[in-house]
Amino acid sequence: MTDLYLNQNQVYHLSEQVHAGLETRFIRQIGSEVYTDHRLDWRFEIAMGLRWGWWRPSLKYVSPYLRDDQVGQVYFDPLAFYIAW
């Protein structure tokens, strides 16, 4: 897929130890060598994450890539860790 996208990120400092993040992405699918007639022209993604000390869970939704897709994809990452040197 060849894409152009507009990305927005925001971080909220809820306390000294707790931070929340939000990312949105609007994507214009320009072309594909595999999917010529079936790809959607536009799609979007939204991700939310939380950092609480060393723990960093996140949740992400990706809208369908193709016209025949009935649902998007959901990613849940409960075991991500944040390590700073």
PDB file of N, CA and C in Angstrom:
ATOM      1  N   MET A   1       0.840  -1.181   0.000  1.00  0.00           N
ATOM      2  CA  MET A   1       0.000   0.000   0.000  1.00  0.00           C
ATOM      3  C   MET A   1       0.889   1.250   0.000  1.00  0.00           C
ATOM      4  N   THR A   2       0.479   2.225  -0.743  1.00  0.00           N
ATOM      5  CA  THR A   2       1.107   3.543  -0.704  1.00  0.00           C
ATOM      6  C   THR A   2       0.112   4.481  -0.039  1.00  0.00           C
ATOM      7  N   ASP A   3       0.537   5.115   1.042  1.00  0.00           N
ATOM      8  CA  ASP A   3      -0.351   5.949   1.848  1.00  0.00           C
ATOM      9  C   ASP A   3       0.202   7.345   2.050  1.00  0.00           C
ATOM     10  N   LEU A   4      -0.693   8.281   2.224  1.00  0.00           N
ATOM     11  CA  LEU A   4      -0.386   9.596   2.783  1.00  0.00           C
ATOM     12  C   LEU A   4      -1.220   9.705   4.047  1.00  0.00           C
ATOM     13  N   TYR A   5      -0.659  10.296   5.094  1.00  0.00           N
ATOM     14  CA  TYR A   5      -1.461  10.374   6.310  1.00  0.00           C
ATOM     15  C   TYR A   5      -1.181  11.647   7.096  1.00  0.00           C
ATOM     16  N   LEU A   6      -2.157  12.006   7.903  1.00  0.00           N
ATOM     17  CA  LEU A   6      -2.075  13.116   8.847  1.00  0.00           C
ATOM     18  C   LEU A   6      -2.135  12.496  10.231  1.00  0.00           C
ATOM     19  N   ASN A   7      -1.147  12.794  11.048  1.00  0.00           N
ATOM     20  CA  ASN A   7      -1.009  12.179  12.349  1.00  0.00           C
ATOM     21  C   ASN A   7      -1.115  13.241  13.450  1.00  0.00           C
ATOM     22  N   GLN A   8      -1.804  12.910  14.543  1.00  0.00           N
ATOM     23  CA  GLN A   8      -1.937  13.815  15.684  1.00  0.00           C
ATOM     24  C   GLN A   8      -1.645  13.031  16.954  1.00  0.00           C
ATOM     25  N   ASN A   9      -0.794  13.585  17.814  1.00  0.00           N
ATOM     26  CA  ASN A   9      -0.457  12.953  19.083  1.00  0.00           C
ATOM     27  C   ASN A   9      -0.698  13.933  20.217  1.00  0.00           C
ATOM     28  N   GLN A  10      -1.175  13.420  21.330  1.00  0.00           N
ATOM     29  CA  GLN A  10      -1.399  14.255  22.519  1.00  0.00           C
ATOM     30  C   GLN A  10      -1.018  13.435  23.742  1.00  0.00           C
ATOM     31  N   VAL A  11      -0.306  14.068  24.670  1.00  0.00           N
ATOM     32  CA  VAL A  11       0.053  13.430  25.931  1.00  0.00           C
ATOM     33  C   VAL A  11      -0.533  14.244  27.066  1.00  0.00           C
ATOM     34  N   TYR A  12      -1.165  13.555  28.000  1.00  0.00           N
ATOM     35  CA  TYR A  12      -1.767  14.186  29.170  1.00  0.00           C
ATOM     36  C   TYR A  12      -1.011  13.722  30.414  1.00  0.00           C
ATOM     37  N   HIS A  13      -0.531  14.651  31.209  1.00  0.00           N
ATOM     38  CA  HIS A  13       0.171  14.332  32.455  1.00  0.00           C
ATOM     39  C   HIS A  13      -0.855  14.374  33.580  1.00  0.00           C
ATOM     40  N   LEU A  14      -1.337  13.199  33.963  1.00  0.00           N
ATOM     41  CA  LEU A  14      -2.392  13.110  34.968  1.00  0.00           C
ATOM     42  C   LEU A  14      -1.838  13.254  36.384  1.00  0.00           C
ATOM     43  N   SER A  15      -0.606  12.800  36.588  1.00  0.00           N
ATOM     44  CA  SER A  15       0.093  12.969  37.864  1.00  0.00           C
ATOM     45  C   SER A  15       1.575  12.775  37.603  1.00  0.00           C
ATOM     46  N   GLU A  16       2.370  12.763  38.654  1.00  0.00           N
ATOM     47  CA  GLU A  16       3.812  12.570  38.492  1.00  0.00           C
ATOM     48  C   GLU A  16       4.132  11.196  37.888  1.00  0.00           C
ATOM     49  N   GLN A  17       3.358  10.185  38.239  1.00  0.00           N
ATOM     50  CA  GLN A  17       3.615   8.822  37.783  1.00  0.00           C
ATOM     51  C   GLN A  17       2.695   8.349  36.649  1.00  0.00           C
ATOM     52  N   VAL A  18       1.591   9.052  36.409  1.00  0.00           N
ATOM     53  CA  VAL A  18       0.603   8.573  35.434  1.00  0.00           C
ATOM     54  C   VAL A  18       0.499   9.546  34.257  1.00  0.00           C
ATOM     55  N   HIS A  19       0.669   8.994  33.059  1.00  0.00           N
ATOM     56  CA  HIS A  19       0.562   9.766  31.821  1.00  0.00           C
ATOM     57  C   HIS A  19      -0.349   9.001  30.866  1.00  0.00           C
ATOM     58  N   ALA A  20      -1.170   9.712  30.125  1.00  0.00           N
ATOM     59  CA  ALA A  20      -2.052   9.109  29.135  1.00  0.00           C
ATOM     60  C   ALA A  20      -1.736   9.701  27.768  1.00  0.00           C
ATOM     61  N   GLY A  21      -1.854   8.896  26.750  1.00  0.00           N
ATOM     62  CA  GLY A  21      -1.570   9.351  25.395  1.00  0.00           C
ATOM     63  C   GLY A  21      -2.682   8.979  24.438  1.00  0.00           C
ATOM     64  N   LEU A  22      -2.856   9.816  23.421  1.00  0.00           N
ATOM     65  CA  LEU A  22      -3.854   9.587  22.384  1.00  0.00           C
ATOM     66  C   LEU A  22      -3.204   9.888  21.039  1.00  0.00           C
ATOM     67  N   GLU A  23      -3.389   8.995  20.091  1.00  0.00           N
ATOM     68  CA  GLU A  23      -2.866   9.202  18.740  1.00  0.00           C
ATOM     69  C   GLU A  23      -3.986   8.922  17.747  1.00  0.00           C
ATOM     70  N   THR A  24      -4.191   9.827  16.808  1.00  0.00           N
ATOM     71  CA  THR A  24      -5.142   9.613  15.725  1.00  0.00           C
ATOM     72  C   THR A  24      -4.412   9.774  14.402  1.00  0.00           C
ATOM     73  N   ARG A  25      -4.831   8.994  13.432  1.00  0.00           N
ATOM     74  CA  ARG A  25      -4.194   9.042  12.119  1.00  0.00           C
ATOM     75  C   ARG A  25      -5.282   8.892  11.058  1.00  0.00           C
ATOM     76  N   PHE A  26      -5.323   9.827  10.123  1.00  0.00           N
ATOM     77  CA  PHE A  26      -6.225   9.763   8.969  1.00  0.00           C
ATOM     78  C   PHE A  26      -5.380   9.456   7.748  1.00  0.00           C
ATOM     79  N   ILE A  27      -5.742   8.398   7.031  1.00  0.00           N
ATOM     80  CA  ILE A  27      -4.897   7.875   5.966  1.00  0.00           C
ATOM     81  C   ILE A  27      -5.626   7.913   4.634  1.00  0.00           C
ATOM     82  N   ARG A  28      -4.940   8.423   3.628  1.00  0.00           N
ATOM     83  CA  ARG A  28      -5.413   8.398   2.244  1.00  0.00           C
ATOM     84  C   ARG A  28      -4.631   7.310   1.553  1.00  0.00           C
ATOM     85  N   GLN A  29      -5.306   6.220   1.178  1.00  0.00           N
ATOM     86  CA  GLN A  29      -4.646   5.112   0.503  1.00  0.00           C
ATOM     87  C   GLN A  29      -4.522   5.445  -0.983  1.00  0.00           C
ATOM     88  N   ILE A  30      -3.323   5.695  -1.423  1.00  0.00           N
ATOM     89  CA  ILE A  30      -3.055   6.139  -2.796  1.00  0.00           C
ATOM     90  C   ILE A  30      -3.115   4.977  -3.782  1.00  0.00           C
ATOM     91  N   GLY A  31      -2.464   3.872  -3.435  1.00  0.00           N
ATOM     92  CA  GLY A  31      -2.429   2.760  -4.371  1.00  0.00           C
ATOM     93  C   GLY A  31      -1.895   1.496  -3.734  1.00  0.00           C
ATOM     94  N   SER A  32      -2.012   0.411  -4.493  1.00  0.00           N
ATOM     95  CA  SER A  32      -1.526  -0.874  -4.038  1.00  0.00           C
ATOM     96  C   SER A  32      -1.207  -1.730  -5.255  1.00  0.00           C
ATOM     97  N   GLU A  33      -0.114  -2.484  -5.186  1.00  0.00           N
ATOM     98  CA  GLU A  33       0.231  -3.384  -6.276  1.00  0.00           C
ATOM     99  C   GLU A  33      -0.624  -4.646  -6.237  1.00  0.00           C
ATOM    100  N   VAL A  34      -1.188  -4.963  -5.084  1.00  0.00           N
ATOM    101  CA  VAL A  34      -1.972  -6.188  -4.925  1.00  0.00           C
ATOM    102  C   VAL A  34      -3.470  -5.903  -5.025  1.00  0.00           C
ATOM    103  N   TYR A  35      -3.950  -4.907  -4.259  1.00  0.00           N
ATOM    104  CA  TYR A  35      -5.377  -4.583  -4.215  1.00  0.00           C
ATOM    105  C   TYR A  35      -5.643  -3.328  -5.041  1.00  0.00           C
ATOM    106  N   THR A  36      -6.069  -3.486  -6.281  1.00  0.00           N
ATOM    107  CA  THR A  36      -6.275  -2.322  -7.144  1.00  0.00           C
ATOM    108  C   THR A  36      -7.683  -1.761  -7.039  1.00  0.00           C
ATOM    109  N   ASP A  37      -8.698  -2.619  -7.094  1.00  0.00           N
ATOM    110  CA  ASP A  37     -10.085  -2.151  -7.103  1.00  0.00           C
ATOM    111  C   ASP A  37     -10.782  -2.262  -5.757  1.00  0.00           C
ATOM    112  N   HIS A  38     -10.193  -2.979  -4.820  1.00  0.00           N
ATOM    113  CA  HIS A  38     -10.891  -3.291  -3.584  1.00  0.00           C
ATOM    114  C   HIS A  38     -10.488  -2.418  -2.399  1.00  0.00           C
ATOM    115  N   ARG A  39      -9.453  -1.638  -2.524  1.00  0.00           N
ATOM    116  CA  ARG A  39      -9.006  -0.838  -1.382  1.00  0.00           C
ATOM    117  C   ARG A  39      -9.932   0.355  -1.161  1.00  0.00           C
ATOM    118  N   LEU A  40     -10.040   0.757   0.087  1.00  0.00           N
ATOM    119  CA  LEU A  40     -10.793   1.965   0.435  1.00  0.00           C
ATOM    120  C   LEU A  40      -9.926   3.185   0.160  1.00  0.00           C
ATOM    121  N   ASP A  41     -10.534   4.296  -0.168  1.00  0.00           N
ATOM    122  CA  ASP A  41      -9.762   5.516  -0.406  1.00  0.00           C
ATOM    123  C   ASP A  41      -9.256   6.126   0.896  1.00  0.00           C
ATOM    124  N   TRP A  42     -10.060   6.049   1.951  1.00  0.00           N
ATOM    125  CA  TRP A  42      -9.716   6.641   3.247  1.00  0.00           C
ATOM    126  C   TRP A  42      -9.879   5.607   4.349  1.00  0.00           C
ATOM    127  N   ARG A  43      -9.057   5.722   5.376  1.00  0.00           N
ATOM    128  CA  ARG A  43      -9.213   4.924   6.584  1.00  0.00           C
ATOM    129  C   ARG A  43      -8.623   5.712   7.752  1.00  0.00           C
ATOM    130  N   PHE A  44      -8.806   5.201   8.970  1.00  0.00           N
ATOM    131  CA  PHE A  44      -8.273   5.901  10.129  1.00  0.00           C
ATOM    132  C   PHE A  44      -7.812   4.914  11.193  1.00  0.00           C
ATOM    133  N   GLU A  45      -7.011   5.425  12.105  1.00  0.00           N
ATOM    134  CA  GLU A  45      -6.533   4.660  13.252  1.00  0.00           C
ATOM    135  C   GLU A  45      -6.636   5.545  14.486  1.00  0.00           C
ATOM    136  N   ILE A  46      -6.922   4.934  15.617  1.00  0.00           N
ATOM    137  CA  ILE A  46      -6.915   5.653  16.881  1.00  0.00           C
ATOM    138  C   ILE A  46      -6.279   4.741  17.923  1.00  0.00           C
ATOM    139  N   ALA A  47      -5.381   5.301  18.716  1.00  0.00           N
ATOM    140  CA  ALA A  47      -4.687   4.528  19.750  1.00  0.00           C
ATOM    141  C   ALA A  47      -4.696   5.314  21.049  1.00  0.00           C
ATOM    142  N   MET A  48      -4.877   4.581  22.139  1.00  0.00           N
ATOM    143  CA  MET A  48      -4.846   5.177  23.470  1.00  0.00           C
ATOM    144  C   MET A  48      -3.888   4.357  24.318  1.00  0.00           C
ATOM    145  N   GLY A  49      -3.093   5.041  25.107  1.00  0.00           N
ATOM    146  CA  GLY A  49      -2.147   4.351  25.972  1.00  0.00           C
ATOM    147  C   GLY A  49      -2.070   5.024  27.331  1.00  0.00           C
ATOM    148  N   LEU A  50      -1.570   4.284  28.287  1.00  0.00           N
ATOM    149  CA  LEU A  50      -1.418   4.762  29.651  1.00  0.00           C
ATOM    150  C   LEU A  50      -0.034   4.366  30.132  1.00  0.00           C
ATOM    151  N   ARG A  51       0.667   5.275  30.780  1.00  0.00           N
ATOM    152  CA  ARG A  51       1.946   4.932  31.402  1.00  0.00           C
ATOM    153  C   ARG A  51       1.823   5.187  32.890  1.00  0.00           C
ATOM    154  N   TRP A  52       1.924   4.129  33.645  1.00  0.00           N
ATOM    155  CA  TRP A  52       1.812   4.216  35.097  1.00  0.00           C
ATOM    156  C   TRP A  52       3.083   3.613  35.667  1.00  0.00           C
ATOM    157  N   GLY A  53       4.038   4.482  35.953  1.00  0.00           N
ATOM    158  CA  GLY A  53       5.357   4.002  36.373  1.00  0.00           C
ATOM    159  C   GLY A  53       6.023   3.266  35.231  1.00  0.00           C
ATOM    160  N   TRP A  54       6.279   1.967  35.402  1.00  0.00           N
ATOM    161  CA  TRP A  54       6.939   1.164  34.372  1.00  0.00           C
ATOM    162  C   TRP A  54       5.954   0.433  33.462  1.00  0.00           C
ATOM    163  N   TRP A  55       4.670   0.413  33.818  1.00  0.00           N
ATOM    164  CA  TRP A  55       3.659  -0.330  33.053  1.00  0.00           C
ATOM    165  C   TRP A  55       3.046   0.565  31.982  1.00  0.00           C
ATOM    166  N   ARG A  56       2.883   0.067  30.753  1.00  0.00           N
ATOM    167  CA  ARG A  56       2.381   0.875  29.640  1.00  0.00           C
ATOM    168  C   ARG A  56       1.414   0.103  28.751  1.00  0.00           C
ATOM    169  N   PRO A  57       0.180  -0.129  29.195  1.00  0.00           N
ATOM    170  CA  PRO A  57      -0.801  -0.811  28.348  1.00  0.00           C
ATOM    171  C   PRO A  57      -1.337   0.125  27.261  1.00  0.00           C
ATOM    172  N   SER A  58      -1.807  -0.451  26.165  1.00  0.00           N
ATOM    173  CA  SER A  58      -2.372   0.368  25.089  1.00  0.00           C
ATOM    174  C   SER A  58      -3.491  -0.379  24.369  1.00  0.00           C
ATOM    175  N   LEU A  59      -4.316   0.394  23.691  1.00  0.00           N
ATOM    176  CA  LEU A  59      -5.437  -0.122  22.911  1.00  0.00           C
ATOM    177  C   LEU A  59      -5.463   0.651  21.601  1.00  0.00           C
ATOM    178  N   LYS A  60      -5.591  -0.062  20.481  1.00  0.00           N
ATOM    179  CA  LYS A  60      -5.565   0.584  19.166  1.00  0.00           C
ATOM    180  C   LYS A  60      -6.657  -0.012  18.279  1.00  0.00           C
ATOM    181  N   TYR A  61      -7.322   0.862  17.509  1.00  0.00           N
ATOM    182  CA  TYR A  61      -8.299   0.437  16.510  1.00  0.00           C
ATOM    183  C   TYR A  61      -7.823   0.901  15.143  1.00  0.00           C
ATOM    184  N   VAL A  62      -7.858   0.002  14.166  1.00  0.00           N
ATOM    185  CA  VAL A  62      -7.495   0.302  12.780  1.00  0.00           C
ATOM    186  C   VAL A  62      -8.712  -0.017  11.917  1.00  0.00           C
ATOM    187  N   SER A  63      -9.206   0.966  11.173  1.00  0.00           N
ATOM    188  CA  SER A  63     -10.371   0.737  10.322  1.00  0.00           C
ATOM    189  C   SER A  63      -9.987  -0.173   9.146  1.00  0.00           C
ATOM    190  N   PRO A  64     -10.970  -0.756   8.479  1.00  0.00           N
ATOM    191  CA  PRO A  64     -10.684  -1.704   7.379  1.00  0.00           C
ATOM    192  C   PRO A  64      -9.879  -1.064   6.243  1.00  0.00           C
ATOM    193  N   TYR A  65      -9.031  -1.876   5.622  1.00  0.00           N
ATOM    194  CA  TYR A  65      -8.236  -1.461   4.467  1.00  0.00           C
ATOM    195  C   TYR A  65      -9.001  -1.646   3.161  1.00  0.00           C
ATOM    196  N   LEU A  66      -9.862  -2.664   3.134  1.00  0.00           N
ATOM    197  CA  LEU A  66     -10.513  -3.062   1.884  1.00  0.00           C
ATOM    198  C   LEU A  66     -12.026  -2.917   1.965  1.00  0.00           C
ATOM    199  N   ARG A  67     -12.663  -2.706   0.830  1.00  0.00           N
ATOM    200  CA  ARG A  67     -14.123  -2.532   0.758  1.00  0.00           C
ATOM    201  C   ARG A  67     -14.891  -3.720   1.312  1.00  0.00           C
ATOM    202  N   ASP A  68     -14.408  -4.922   1.109  1.00  0.00           N
ATOM    203  CA  ASP A  68     -15.122  -6.123   1.541  1.00  0.00           C
ATOM    204  C   ASP A  68     -14.920  -6.460   3.014  1.00  0.00           C
ATOM    205  N   ASP A  69     -14.018  -5.774   3.686  1.00  0.00           N
ATOM    206  CA  ASP A  69     -13.818  -6.028   5.116  1.00  0.00           C
ATOM    207  C   ASP A  69     -15.032  -5.552   5.895  1.00  0.00           C
ATOM    208  N   GLN A  70     -15.520  -6.380   6.786  1.00  0.00           N
ATOM    209  CA  GLN A  70     -16.697  -6.028   7.586  1.00  0.00           C
ATOM    210  C   GLN A  70     -16.322  -5.273   8.854  1.00  0.00           C
ATOM    211  N   VAL A  71     -15.173  -5.556   9.410  1.00  0.00           N
ATOM    212  CA  VAL A  71     -14.751  -4.942  10.672  1.00  0.00           C
ATOM    213  C   VAL A  71     -13.293  -4.526  10.581  1.00  0.00           C
ATOM    214  N   GLY A  72     -12.910  -3.609  11.451  1.00  0.00           N
ATOM    215  CA  GLY A  72     -11.520  -3.204  11.544  1.00  0.00           C
ATOM    216  C   GLY A  72     -10.756  -4.141  12.466  1.00  0.00           C
ATOM    217  N   GLN A  73      -9.569  -3.736  12.826  1.00  0.00           N
ATOM    218  CA  GLN A  73      -8.714  -4.533  13.697  1.00  0.00           C
ATOM    219  C   GLN A  73      -8.543  -3.816  15.024  1.00  0.00           C
ATOM    220  N   VAL A  74      -8.530  -4.582  16.110  1.00  0.00           N
ATOM    221  CA  VAL A  74      -8.319  -4.032  17.449  1.00  0.00           C
ATOM    222  C   VAL A  74      -7.089  -4.701  18.041  1.00  0.00           C
ATOM    223  N   TYR A  75      -6.179  -3.889  18.565  1.00  0.00           N
ATOM    224  CA  TYR A  75      -4.968  -4.384  19.200  1.00  0.00           C
ATOM    225  C   TYR A  75      -4.996  -3.984  20.668  1.00  0.00           C
ATOM    226  N   PHE A  76      -4.771  -4.923  21.558  1.00  0.00           N
ATOM    227  CA  PHE A  76      -4.688  -4.649  22.991  1.00  0.00           C
ATOM    228  C   PHE A  76      -3.343  -5.166  23.465  1.00  0.00           C
ATOM    229  N   ASP A  77      -2.568  -4.307  24.070  1.00  0.00           N
ATOM    230  CA  ASP A  77      -1.216  -4.652  24.513  1.00  0.00           C
ATOM    231  C   ASP A  77      -1.117  -4.433  26.021  1.00  0.00           C
ATOM    232  N   PRO A  78      -1.483  -5.434  26.827  1.00  0.00           N
ATOM    233  CA  PRO A  78      -1.488  -5.241  28.281  1.00  0.00           C
ATOM    234  C   PRO A  78      -0.120  -5.415  28.941  1.00  0.00           C
ATOM    235  N   LEU A  79       0.878  -5.953  28.241  1.00  0.00           N
ATOM    236  CA  LEU A  79       2.145  -6.269  28.873  1.00  0.00           C
ATOM    237  C   LEU A  79       3.337  -5.476  28.336  1.00  0.00           C
ATOM    238  N   ALA A  80       3.119  -4.231  27.992  1.00  0.00           N
ATOM    239  CA  ALA A  80       4.221  -3.385  27.527  1.00  0.00           C
ATOM    240  C   ALA A  80       4.881  -2.720  28.743  1.00  0.00           C
ATOM    241  N   PHE A  81       6.204  -2.584  28.682  1.00  0.00           N
ATOM    242  CA  PHE A  81       6.952  -2.000  29.793  1.00  0.00           C
ATOM    243  C   PHE A  81       7.749  -0.800  29.301  1.00  0.00           C
ATOM    244  N   TYR A  82       7.899   0.187  30.178  1.00  0.00           N
ATOM    245  CA  TYR A  82       8.641   1.409  29.873  1.00  0.00           C
ATOM    246  C   TYR A  82       9.942   1.386  30.671  1.00  0.00           C
ATOM    247  N   ILE A  83      11.076   1.430  29.963  1.00  0.00           N
ATOM    248  CA  ILE A  83      12.374   1.424  30.635  1.00  0.00           C
ATOM    249  C   ILE A  83      13.144   2.647  30.162  1.00  0.00           C
ATOM    250  N   ALA A  84      13.530   3.495  31.095  1.00  0.00           N
ATOM    251  CA  ALA A  84      14.312   4.700  30.770  1.00  0.00           C
ATOM    252  C   ALA A  84      15.695   4.573  31.409  1.00  0.00           C
ATOM    253  N   TRP A  85      16.717   4.930  30.655  1.00  0.00           N
ATOM    254  CA  TRP A  85      18.089   4.870  31.178  1.00  0.00           C
ATOM    255  C   TRP A  85      18.485   6.159  31.813  1.00  0.00           C
TER     256      TRP A  85
END
